[in-house]
Coordinates of C-alpha atoms in Angstrom, one line a residue:
M1 CA -84.1 -124.6 5.3
T2 CA -84.5 -121.8 2.7
Q3 CA -86.1 -119.3 4.8
P4 CA -83.2 -118.8 7.3
R5 CA -80.9 -118.2 4.4
R6 CA -83.0 -115.1 3.0
R7 CA -83.4 -113.8 6.4
N8 CA -79.3 -113.5 6.7
A9 CA -78.8 -112.0 3.2
L10 CA -80.7 -108.8 4.0
P11 CA -78.2 -108.0 6.7
L12 CA -75.0 -108.6 4.6
R13 CA -76.4 -106.7 1.8
Q14 CA -77.0 -103.6 4.2
I15 CA -73.5 -103.9 5.6
G16 CA -72.1 -103.8 2.1
I17 CA -74.0 -100.6 1.3
V18 CA -72.7 -98.9 4.3
L19 CA -69.0 -99.8 4.0
A20 CA -69.4 -98.6 0.2
V21 CA -70.9 -95.1 1.7
I22 CA -68.0 -95.1 4.3
V23 CA -65.5 -95.5 1.5
I24 CA -66.9 -93.1 -1.0
A25 CA -67.2 -90.6 1.9
G26 CA -63.5 -91.2 2.9
L27 CA -62.4 -90.5 -0.6
G28 CA -64.4 -87.5 -0.9
W29 CA -63.1 -86.2 2.4
K30 CA -59.4 -87.0 1.0
Y31 CA -60.1 -85.2 -2.2
W32 CA -61.6 -82.1 -0.5
S33 CA -58.9 -82.1 2.0
G34 CA -56.2 -82.1 -0.6
R35 CA -57.8 -79.3 -2.6
K36 CA -58.1 -77.1 0.4
A37 CA -54.2 -78.2 1.3
A38 CA -53.1 -77.2 -2.0
A39 CA -55.2 -73.9 -1.9
D40 CA -54.1 -72.9 1.8
G41 CA -50.5 -74.6 2.1
G42 CA -49.4 -75.6 -1.2
Y43 CA -46.7 -73.2 -1.5
R44 CA -43.5 -72.4 0.8
T45 CA -43.7 -68.6 1.0
E46 CA -41.6 -65.7 2.3
A47 CA -42.9 -62.6 3.6
V48 CA -41.6 -59.1 2.2
Q49 CA -40.3 -57.1 5.2
R50 CA -38.9 -53.5 6.1
G51 CA -35.5 -53.4 7.5
D52 CA -31.8 -52.5 6.9
I53 CA -29.6 -54.2 4.2
R54 CA -26.0 -54.2 5.0
V55 CA -23.4 -55.5 2.5
A56 CA -20.0 -56.5 3.7
I57 CA -17.0 -57.8 2.0
S58 CA -14.8 -60.2 4.2
A59 CA -11.1 -60.1 4.0
T60 CA -8.0 -61.1 6.0
G61 CA -5.2 -58.9 6.8
T62 CA -2.1 -58.1 9.2
L63 CA -1.9 -55.2 11.5
S64 CA 1.3 -52.8 11.3
A65 CA 2.5 -49.5 12.2
I66 CA 1.4 -46.7 9.7
S67 CA 5.3 -45.8 9.3
T68 CA 8.0 -48.3 10.1
V69 CA 11.7 -47.0 9.9
T70 CA 14.7 -49.4 9.5
V71 CA 17.8 -47.9 11.3
G72 CA 21.2 -49.1 9.8
S73 CA 24.8 -48.5 9.7
Q74 CA 26.7 -46.6 7.1
I75 CA 30.3 -47.7 8.5
S76 CA 31.8 -50.9 9.8
G77 CA 33.4 -51.6 13.2
Q78 CA 32.7 -53.4 16.3
V79 CA 29.5 -52.4 18.4
T80 CA 30.7 -51.1 21.9
D81 CA 27.5 -50.2 23.5
V82 CA 23.8 -50.6 22.8
R83 CA 21.4 -48.4 24.6
V84 CA 17.8 -49.6 23.7
D85 CA 16.1 -52.8 24.0
F86 CA 12.9 -53.9 22.6
N87 CA 9.7 -52.0 23.2
S88 CA 11.8 -49.0 24.3
P89 CA 10.5 -45.5 23.7
V90 CA 12.8 -43.2 21.8
K91 CA 13.0 -39.7 20.7
K92 CA 14.4 -38.3 17.5
G93 CA 18.1 -38.0 18.2
D94 CA 18.4 -40.4 20.8
I95 CA 21.4 -42.6 21.0
L96 CA 20.5 -46.0 20.2
A97 CA 24.1 -47.7 19.9
T98 CA 27.7 -46.8 19.4
I99 CA 30.5 -48.2 17.1
D100 CA 34.4 -48.5 18.1
P101 CA 35.5 -44.9 16.9
S102 CA 39.3 -45.3 17.4
T103 CA 40.0 -46.3 13.7
Y104 CA 38.4 -43.1 12.6
Q105 CA 40.0 -40.8 15.4
A106 CA 43.3 -42.2 14.1
Q107 CA 42.3 -41.3 10.6
I108 CA 41.5 -37.6 11.5
E109 CA 44.8 -37.3 13.3
Q110 CA 46.6 -38.6 10.1
G111 CA 44.5 -36.2 8.2
A112 CA 45.3 -33.4 10.4
A113 CA 49.1 -34.2 10.0
Q114 CA 48.9 -34.2 6.3
I115 CA 46.9 -30.9 6.2
A116 CA 50.0 -29.3 8.1
S117 CA 52.5 -30.8 5.9
A118 CA 50.5 -29.7 2.8
Q119 CA 50.3 -26.1 4.4
A120 CA 54.3 -25.9 4.8
Q121 CA 54.6 -27.1 1.3
L122 CA 52.4 -24.1 0.4
R123 CA 54.4 -21.6 2.3
Q124 CA 57.6 -23.1 0.7
A125 CA 55.8 -22.6 -2.7
Q126 CA 54.7 -19.0 -2.0
A127 CA 58.2 -18.3 -1.1
G128 CA 59.5 -19.4 -4.4
L129 CA 56.7 -17.7 -6.1
R130 CA 57.8 -14.4 -4.5
N131 CA 61.6 -14.8 -5.5
A132 CA 60.6 -15.9 -9.1
T133 CA 58.3 -12.8 -9.4
L134 CA 61.1 -10.3 -8.3
D135 CA 63.7 -12.0 -10.5
Y136 CA 61.3 -12.0 -13.3
Q137 CA 60.6 -7.9 -12.8
R138 CA 64.4 -7.1 -12.6
K139 CA 65.1 -9.2 -16.0
A140 CA 62.1 -7.5 -17.4
D141 CA 63.4 -4.1 -16.9
L142 CA 66.8 -4.9 -18.0
G143 CA 65.5 -6.5 -21.1
R144 CA 63.5 -3.3 -22.2
Q145 CA 67.0 -1.5 -21.8
Q146 CA 68.5 -4.2 -23.8
L147 CA 71.1 -4.8 -21.0
V148 CA 70.3 -8.5 -20.7
A149 CA 69.7 -11.3 -23.4
K150 CA 66.0 -11.9 -24.1
S151 CA 66.5 -15.4 -23.5
D152 CA 67.3 -14.5 -19.7
V153 CA 63.8 -12.7 -19.6
D154 CA 62.0 -15.8 -20.9
Q155 CA 63.6 -18.4 -18.5
A156 CA 62.9 -15.7 -15.7
R157 CA 59.1 -15.8 -17.0
A158 CA 59.0 -19.7 -17.0
A159 CA 60.4 -19.8 -13.5
L160 CA 57.5 -17.5 -12.5
E161 CA 55.0 -19.9 -13.7
Q162 CA 56.4 -22.8 -12.7
A163 CA 56.5 -21.3 -9.2
Q164 CA 52.9 -20.4 -9.5
A165 CA 52.2 -24.0 -10.6
Q166 CA 53.7 -25.1 -7.4
V167 CA 51.7 -22.6 -5.1
N168 CA 48.2 -23.9 -6.7
S169 CA 49.3 -27.7 -6.3
A170 CA 50.0 -27.1 -2.8
Q171 CA 46.6 -25.2 -2.3
A172 CA 44.7 -28.2 -4.2
Q173 CA 46.7 -30.7 -2.1
I174 CA 45.4 -29.0 1.1
R175 CA 41.8 -28.8 0.1
Q176 CA 42.0 -32.6 -0.6
Q177 CA 43.4 -33.6 2.6
T178 CA 40.8 -31.2 4.2
A179 CA 37.9 -33.2 2.4
S180 CA 39.6 -36.3 3.1
T181 CA 39.6 -35.4 7.0
Q182 CA 36.0 -34.0 6.8
T183 CA 34.7 -37.5 5.5
T184 CA 36.5 -39.2 8.3
R185 CA 35.0 -36.8 10.7
V186 CA 31.4 -37.6 9.3
N187 CA 32.2 -41.4 9.6
L188 CA 33.1 -40.6 13.2
Q189 CA 29.9 -39.0 13.7
R190 CA 28.2 -42.3 12.5
T191 CA 29.6 -44.5 14.9
V192 CA 26.8 -43.0 17.1
I193 CA 23.5 -44.6 15.8
R194 CA 20.8 -42.1 16.6
S195 CA 16.9 -42.4 16.2
P196 CA 15.6 -40.8 13.2
V197 CA 12.0 -40.4 14.4
D198 CA 10.0 -40.5 17.7
G199 CA 8.7 -44.1 18.2
V200 CA 8.8 -47.3 19.7
V201 CA 12.0 -49.8 19.4
L202 CA 10.0 -53.0 17.5
T203 CA 13.2 -55.2 16.9
R204 CA 17.0 -54.9 17.9
K205 CA 19.4 -57.0 16.1
I206 CA 22.8 -56.0 17.5
E207 CA 24.6 -56.9 20.8
P208 CA 27.6 -55.2 22.5
G209 CA 30.8 -56.6 20.8
Q210 CA 29.2 -57.7 17.7
T211 CA 31.2 -56.5 14.5
V212 CA 29.1 -54.8 12.0
A213 CA 30.2 -54.8 8.2
A214 CA 28.7 -52.4 5.7
S215 CA 30.1 -53.1 2.4
L216 CA 27.6 -53.3 -0.2
Q217 CA 24.5 -52.2 1.9
A218 CA 23.8 -50.9 5.3
P219 CA 23.2 -53.6 7.8
E220 CA 19.8 -53.6 9.8
L221 CA 20.3 -52.8 13.4
F222 CA 17.0 -51.7 14.8
T223 CA 13.4 -51.3 13.6
I224 CA 11.3 -48.5 15.2
A225 CA 7.6 -47.9 14.8
E226 CA 6.8 -44.1 14.5
D227 CA 3.5 -43.9 15.9
L228 CA 1.7 -46.8 17.2
S229 CA -1.5 -44.8 18.1
K230 CA -2.2 -44.9 14.5
M231 CA -1.9 -48.1 13.0
Q232 CA -3.2 -49.8 9.7
I233 CA -4.4 -53.1 8.1
E234 CA -3.3 -54.3 4.5
L235 CA -6.1 -56.5 3.6
L236 CA -6.3 -58.6 0.2
V237 CA -9.4 -58.4 -1.5
D238 CA -10.4 -60.7 -4.2
E239 CA -11.0 -59.1 -7.6
S240 CA -14.6 -60.0 -7.9
D241 CA -15.2 -57.7 -5.0
I242 CA -12.7 -54.9 -5.5
G243 CA -15.0 -52.8 -7.5
Q244 CA -17.4 -52.1 -4.5
V245 CA -14.3 -51.0 -2.2
K246 CA -14.1 -47.1 -2.1
V247 CA -11.8 -44.8 0.0
G248 CA -14.0 -43.6 3.2
Q249 CA -15.7 -46.9 3.9
S250 CA -16.1 -48.3 7.2
V251 CA -14.4 -51.6 8.1
G252 CA -15.2 -53.6 11.3
F253 CA -12.5 -56.3 12.2
T254 CA -11.7 -58.6 14.9
A255 CA -8.5 -60.2 16.3
D256 CA -7.9 -63.5 17.6
A257 CA -6.0 -62.0 20.5
F258 CA -9.1 -59.9 21.7
P259 CA -12.2 -62.3 20.6
D260 CA -14.6 -60.2 22.8
R261 CA -13.8 -56.8 21.0
Q262 CA -14.9 -55.2 17.8
F263 CA -12.5 -52.7 16.3
K264 CA -13.3 -50.1 13.7
G265 CA -11.5 -48.6 10.8
T266 CA -11.5 -46.8 7.8
V267 CA -10.4 -47.4 4.0
E268 CA -7.6 -45.2 3.2
Q269 CA -6.3 -46.4 0.0
V270 CA -7.1 -49.1 -2.8
R271 CA -3.7 -49.9 -4.2
L272 CA -3.4 -50.8 -7.8
A273 CA -0.6 -53.4 -7.3
A274 CA -2.4 -56.6 -7.9
A275 CA -1.0 -59.8 -6.9
T276 CA -1.7 -63.4 -8.0
N277 CA -1.6 -66.3 -6.0
N278 CA -2.7 -69.8 -7.3
N279 CA -4.4 -68.0 -10.2
V280 CA -6.5 -65.9 -7.5
V281 CA -5.8 -62.1 -8.4
T282 CA -6.1 -59.8 -5.1
Y283 CA -5.7 -56.1 -4.7
P284 CA -4.3 -54.4 -1.2
V285 CA -6.7 -52.2 0.7
V286 CA -5.1 -50.1 3.2
V287 CA -7.3 -49.3 6.2
T288 CA -6.2 -47.0 8.9
V289 CA -7.0 -47.7 12.6
D290 CA -7.0 -45.7 15.6
N291 CA -5.2 -47.4 18.2
S292 CA -5.2 -44.6 21.0
D293 CA -5.4 -47.1 24.1
G294 CA -2.6 -49.1 22.8
T295 CA -4.5 -52.3 22.6
L296 CA -3.9 -53.4 19.1
L297 CA -0.3 -55.0 18.5
P298 CA 1.9 -54.9 15.3
G299 CA 1.7 -58.2 13.5
L300 CA -1.8 -59.3 14.7
T301 CA -3.9 -61.1 12.0
V302 CA -7.5 -59.6 11.9
N303 CA -10.6 -60.5 10.2
A304 CA -12.2 -57.7 8.5
E305 CA -15.4 -56.7 6.8
I306 CA -15.7 -53.7 4.7
E307 CA -19.1 -52.3 4.5
V308 CA -19.6 -51.4 0.9
S309 CA -23.3 -50.3 1.4
K310 CA -26.0 -50.0 3.8
K311 CA -29.6 -49.4 2.9
P312 CA -31.7 -48.3 6.1
N313 CA -35.5 -49.0 6.2
V314 CA -36.0 -50.7 2.5
L315 CA -38.2 -53.6 1.6
K316 CA -36.3 -56.7 1.6
L317 CA -37.0 -60.3 0.5
A318 CA -35.5 -63.7 1.1
N319 CA -33.2 -64.7 -1.5
A320 CA -35.0 -68.2 -1.7
A321 CA -38.1 -66.4 -3.3
L322 CA -36.2 -64.5 -5.7
R323 CA -34.3 -67.8 -7.0
F324 CA -37.6 -69.8 -7.1
K325 CA -38.5 -71.3 -10.7
P326 CA -41.5 -73.3 -11.0
S327 CA -41.4 -76.7 -12.9
D328 CA -42.4 -76.9 -16.6
T329 CA -45.6 -78.9 -15.2
S330 CA -46.4 -76.8 -12.4
P331 CA -49.4 -74.3 -12.8
L332 CA -47.1 -71.4 -11.9
A333 CA -45.4 -71.8 -15.5
Q334 CA -48.6 -70.7 -17.2
L335 CA -48.9 -67.3 -15.3
Q336 CA -48.8 -64.2 -16.9
P337 CA -47.9 -60.6 -15.4
Q338 CA -50.8 -58.9 -13.9
G339 CA -51.8 -55.7 -15.6
P340 CA -53.9 -52.9 -15.1
G341 CA -57.3 -54.2 -14.3
Q342 CA -56.0 -57.5 -13.7
G343 CA -55.2 -57.5 -10.0
G344 CA -51.6 -55.8 -10.5
G345 CA -52.6 -52.4 -9.2
Q346 CA -50.7 -49.7 -9.6
G347 CA -47.4 -51.7 -9.3
G348 CA -48.3 -53.7 -12.1
R349 CA -47.9 -50.5 -14.2
A350 CA -44.5 -49.6 -12.5
G351 CA -42.3 -51.9 -14.7
G352 CA -40.7 -53.4 -12.0
G353 CA -40.0 -50.2 -9.8
M354 CA -39.1 -48.0 -12.6
A355 CA -42.0 -45.3 -12.3
E356 CA -41.3 -45.2 -8.7
G357 CA -37.2 -44.7 -9.3
L358 CA -38.0 -41.7 -11.7
R359 CA -40.4 -40.1 -9.5
A360 CA -37.8 -40.3 -6.6
A361 CA -35.4 -39.2 -9.0
V362 CA -37.5 -35.8 -10.0
A363 CA -38.3 -35.5 -6.5
G364 CA -34.6 -34.4 -5.7
L365 CA -34.5 -32.3 -8.8
S366 CA -36.4 -29.1 -7.0
L367 CA -39.1 -28.8 -10.3
N368 CA -41.0 -25.8 -10.7
P369 CA -44.7 -26.5 -11.1
Q370 CA -44.5 -26.4 -15.0
Q371 CA -41.6 -28.9 -14.8
Q372 CA -43.5 -31.3 -12.6
A373 CA -46.7 -31.0 -14.6
A374 CA -44.8 -32.1 -18.0
F375 CA -43.1 -35.0 -16.2
D376 CA -46.6 -36.4 -14.7
K377 CA -48.2 -36.1 -18.0
T378 CA -45.3 -37.9 -19.8
L379 CA -45.3 -40.7 -17.2
E380 CA -49.1 -41.1 -17.5
E381 CA -49.0 -41.3 -21.2
M382 CA -46.4 -43.9 -20.8
Q383 CA -48.5 -45.9 -18.4
Q384 CA -51.3 -45.8 -20.7
R385 CA -49.5 -47.1 -23.6
Q386 CA -48.1 -49.9 -21.2
A387 CA -51.8 -50.8 -20.3
Q388 CA -52.6 -50.9 -23.8
R389 CA -49.7 -53.2 -24.9
A390 CA -50.5 -55.3 -21.6
A391 CA -54.2 -55.8 -22.6
Q392 CA -53.2 -56.7 -26.3
A393 CA -50.5 -59.3 -25.0
S394 CA -53.5 -60.8 -22.5
Q395 CA -55.8 -61.2 -25.7
Q396 CA -52.8 -62.9 -27.7
G397 CA -52.1 -65.5 -25.1
G398 CA -49.6 -63.5 -23.1
Q399 CA -46.9 -64.2 -25.6
Q400 CA -45.6 -60.7 -25.3
G401 CA -46.9 -59.7 -21.9
G402 CA -44.2 -61.0 -19.8
S403 CA -41.3 -58.9 -22.0
R404 CA -42.8 -55.5 -22.0
L405 CA -43.4 -54.2 -18.7
F406 CA -43.0 -50.4 -18.8
G407 CA -43.7 -48.6 -22.0
G408 CA -43.1 -51.7 -24.0
G409 CA -39.4 -51.8 -22.9
G410 CA -39.3 -53.4 -19.1
M411 CA -36.8 -56.1 -19.6
R412 CA -36.2 -59.3 -17.3
F413 CA -32.7 -59.9 -16.6
G414 CA -32.8 -62.5 -14.3
G415 CA -35.3 -64.5 -12.1
P416 CA -37.2 -67.6 -12.3
S417 CA -38.2 -67.3 -15.9
S418 CA -36.4 -69.4 -18.3
G419 CA -34.6 -68.6 -21.4
G420 CA -33.3 -65.3 -20.1
P421 CA -31.7 -62.8 -22.7
D422 CA -27.9 -63.0 -22.9
A423 CA -25.4 -60.0 -22.4
S424 CA -25.7 -59.0 -25.8
M425 CA -29.4 -59.0 -25.9
Q426 CA -29.6 -57.0 -22.8
A427 CA -27.4 -54.4 -24.1
Q428 CA -29.4 -54.0 -27.3
M429 CA -32.6 -53.9 -25.4
R430 CA -31.3 -51.4 -22.9
A431 CA -30.4 -49.1 -26.1
R432 CA -33.7 -49.4 -27.6
M433 CA -35.5 -48.6 -24.1
R434 CA -32.8 -45.6 -23.6
E435 CA -33.8 -44.1 -26.9
R436 CA -37.5 -44.6 -26.5
L437 CA -37.4 -42.9 -22.8
N438 CA -35.3 -40.2 -24.1
Q439 CA -37.7 -39.4 -27.1
Q440 CA -40.7 -39.7 -24.7
F441 CA -39.3 -37.5 -22.1
A442 CA -37.4 -35.1 -24.5
A443 CA -39.5 -32.2 -23.8
F444 CA -39.4 -32.6 -20.0
R445 CA -35.6 -32.8 -20.2
A446 CA -35.3 -29.6 -22.4
S447 CA -37.1 -27.9 -19.5
L448 CA -34.4 -28.6 -17.0
D449 CA -31.3 -26.8 -16.1
D450 CA -27.9 -28.2 -16.7
G451 CA -27.6 -29.5 -13.2
Q452 CA -31.0 -30.9 -13.2
R453 CA -30.4 -32.3 -16.6
A454 CA -27.1 -34.2 -15.2
R455 CA -28.9 -35.9 -12.2
W456 CA -31.9 -36.8 -14.5
D457 CA -29.7 -38.6 -16.8
A458 CA -27.8 -40.4 -14.3
A459 CA -31.1 -41.3 -12.5
L460 CA -32.2 -42.7 -16.1
E461 CA -29.3 -44.5 -16.8
E462 CA -29.4 -46.2 -13.1
Q463 CA -33.1 -47.3 -13.7
L464 CA -32.0 -48.8 -17.3
N465 CA -29.2 -50.8 -15.6
A466 CA -31.1 -52.0 -12.8
K467 CA -31.7 -55.7 -12.4
R468 CA -35.3 -56.9 -12.5
V469 CA -36.5 -60.3 -11.6
T470 CA -39.7 -62.4 -11.8
I471 CA -41.6 -63.2 -8.7
Y472 CA -44.7 -65.2 -7.6
K473 CA -46.6 -63.5 -4.9
L474 CA -49.9 -64.8 -3.4
V475 CA -53.0 -62.2 -3.6
D476 CA -56.0 -63.3 -1.8
G477 CA -54.4 -66.9 -1.8
K478 CA -54.0 -67.2 -5.4
P479 CA -50.4 -67.0 -7.3
Q480 CA -49.4 -64.0 -9.4
L481 CA -46.7 -63.4 -11.3
A482 CA -44.9 -59.8 -10.8
M483 CA -41.6 -57.9 -11.8
V484 CA -39.7 -56.3 -9.1
R485 CA -36.5 -54.3 -9.0
V486 CA -33.6 -55.7 -6.9
G487 CA -31.0 -53.8 -5.5
A488 CA -28.2 -54.4 -2.5
S489 CA -28.2 -58.0 -1.2
D490 CA -26.5 -59.3 2.2
G491 CA -26.3 -62.7 1.0
T492 CA -29.6 -63.6 2.8
A493 CA -32.2 -61.0 1.8
T494 CA -32.4 -58.6 -1.0
E495 CA -33.7 -55.1 -1.5
V496 CA -36.8 -55.2 -3.7
S497 CA -38.8 -52.4 -5.1
G498 CA -41.9 -52.1 -7.9
N499 CA -45.0 -54.3 -7.7
I500 CA -44.6 -55.5 -4.1
R501 CA -45.6 -54.3 -0.5
E502 CA -44.5 -54.9 2.9
G503 CA -46.3 -57.9 4.3
D504 CA -46.8 -59.8 0.8
E505 CA -46.1 -63.5 0.8
V506 CA -44.0 -64.4 -1.9
I507 CA -43.8 -68.2 -3.2
S508 CA -40.2 -69.7 -2.5
G509 CA -41.0 -73.3 -3.2
E510 CA -43.7 -75.9 -4.0
R511 CA -45.0 -78.7 -1.4
S512 CA -45.0 -82.0 -2.9
A513 CA -48.1 -84.1 -2.5
G514 CA -48.4 -85.2 1.2
T515 CA -45.9 -83.1 2.3
P516 CA -46.8 -81.3 5.6

């Protein structure tokens, strides 16, 4: 009875051992597979690419003629004739409409009669003046001979002066009547409404038989667009974008009336007259448009993009990689920047692209051999000092390695690192960096002429004000911390330079355990 039980126990023990081996093998396979997955695909990455970066500002506006003239009437009366209609082409001086001239013609005839009456009064006064002159001369001669009383002479002089005054009054009356008649003649000419410019009639607001009343202001009769072959768009640009808009920039726009066409324009004017609507401040930007083919129409609403910058053939990186920030528990949070001899290469000593930027700046200064040698020497000394600081920071646990990247003064202004400096701290750091660079490059700067010195100062200031961010790139499958300089961004990708090359893989996210 017992022997059959012993024969059955051995197979059961063997089965248990086999099962245990299988479980252990499965756990091991899962463990090593997980490590391999973490090493090979534990991160989401974006590749550094080379291409164009185009930065554009979107805005809406309305098409209109560059010059629009409103034609009105300076006189009142009944419209007797209208000779043009909507869209009628007109030339300067063409008759647009006429107003009943009969009232002014009657006033002119009345004025002519009053002038004739005043001229008759003048002739009468002149005759009286001649008679008074002769009478005074006779009495004056007799008075000198003491043949008439002195009072008679005085009366004759007074009569002469009175006659002269009557002549002056008649002459003034003639001038007054003449001026009044001339005013009426001008008004008679104004009964004919003429075009002041060459153009096209956009609107007509009168009809024959309508009465025009020009009392306090001239009524609007017609609106004429001077030249529709050249048009303009008035765009409303947000205050946050207006600083990037400059005269001469290219503008592309579309109109709903022509959805399959893309039109071009040029920024002509950035107006200072800001407008506030619902607490949103906008500035008018005038864009000129060539409409030689007459396709575009006044009043069309357009959707425009102002091209504020275009960087051709630059290194660019997806914004997701620039925004990436590892969690506090992630191994990436413990990484320190790679310096010389630590896998950073030459880019690691560049301070997020500052050295490359300075080299590019001096390349356009036409330096002589002595100046070039002075620059190269100063830059090399600076990079050596940076390497020493990086090595010291590495020995001290990396406490300072991430904040000093170029000559002890490279600054992180953004990126995934937490606890970045505020605006006042950034300004202080830039000031210290500016002072240090001016001291170190003093001899080189002194060797430049005035033009070279101005370009060098501008390039140095541009480098100091450049924004630099921290990224995490994969080098031989291992993540490394690097600092890069960022430039123009189109909202999807951003221009980058510094410790980075085309084809580099930059971490944009971490995959959770079990995430494919």
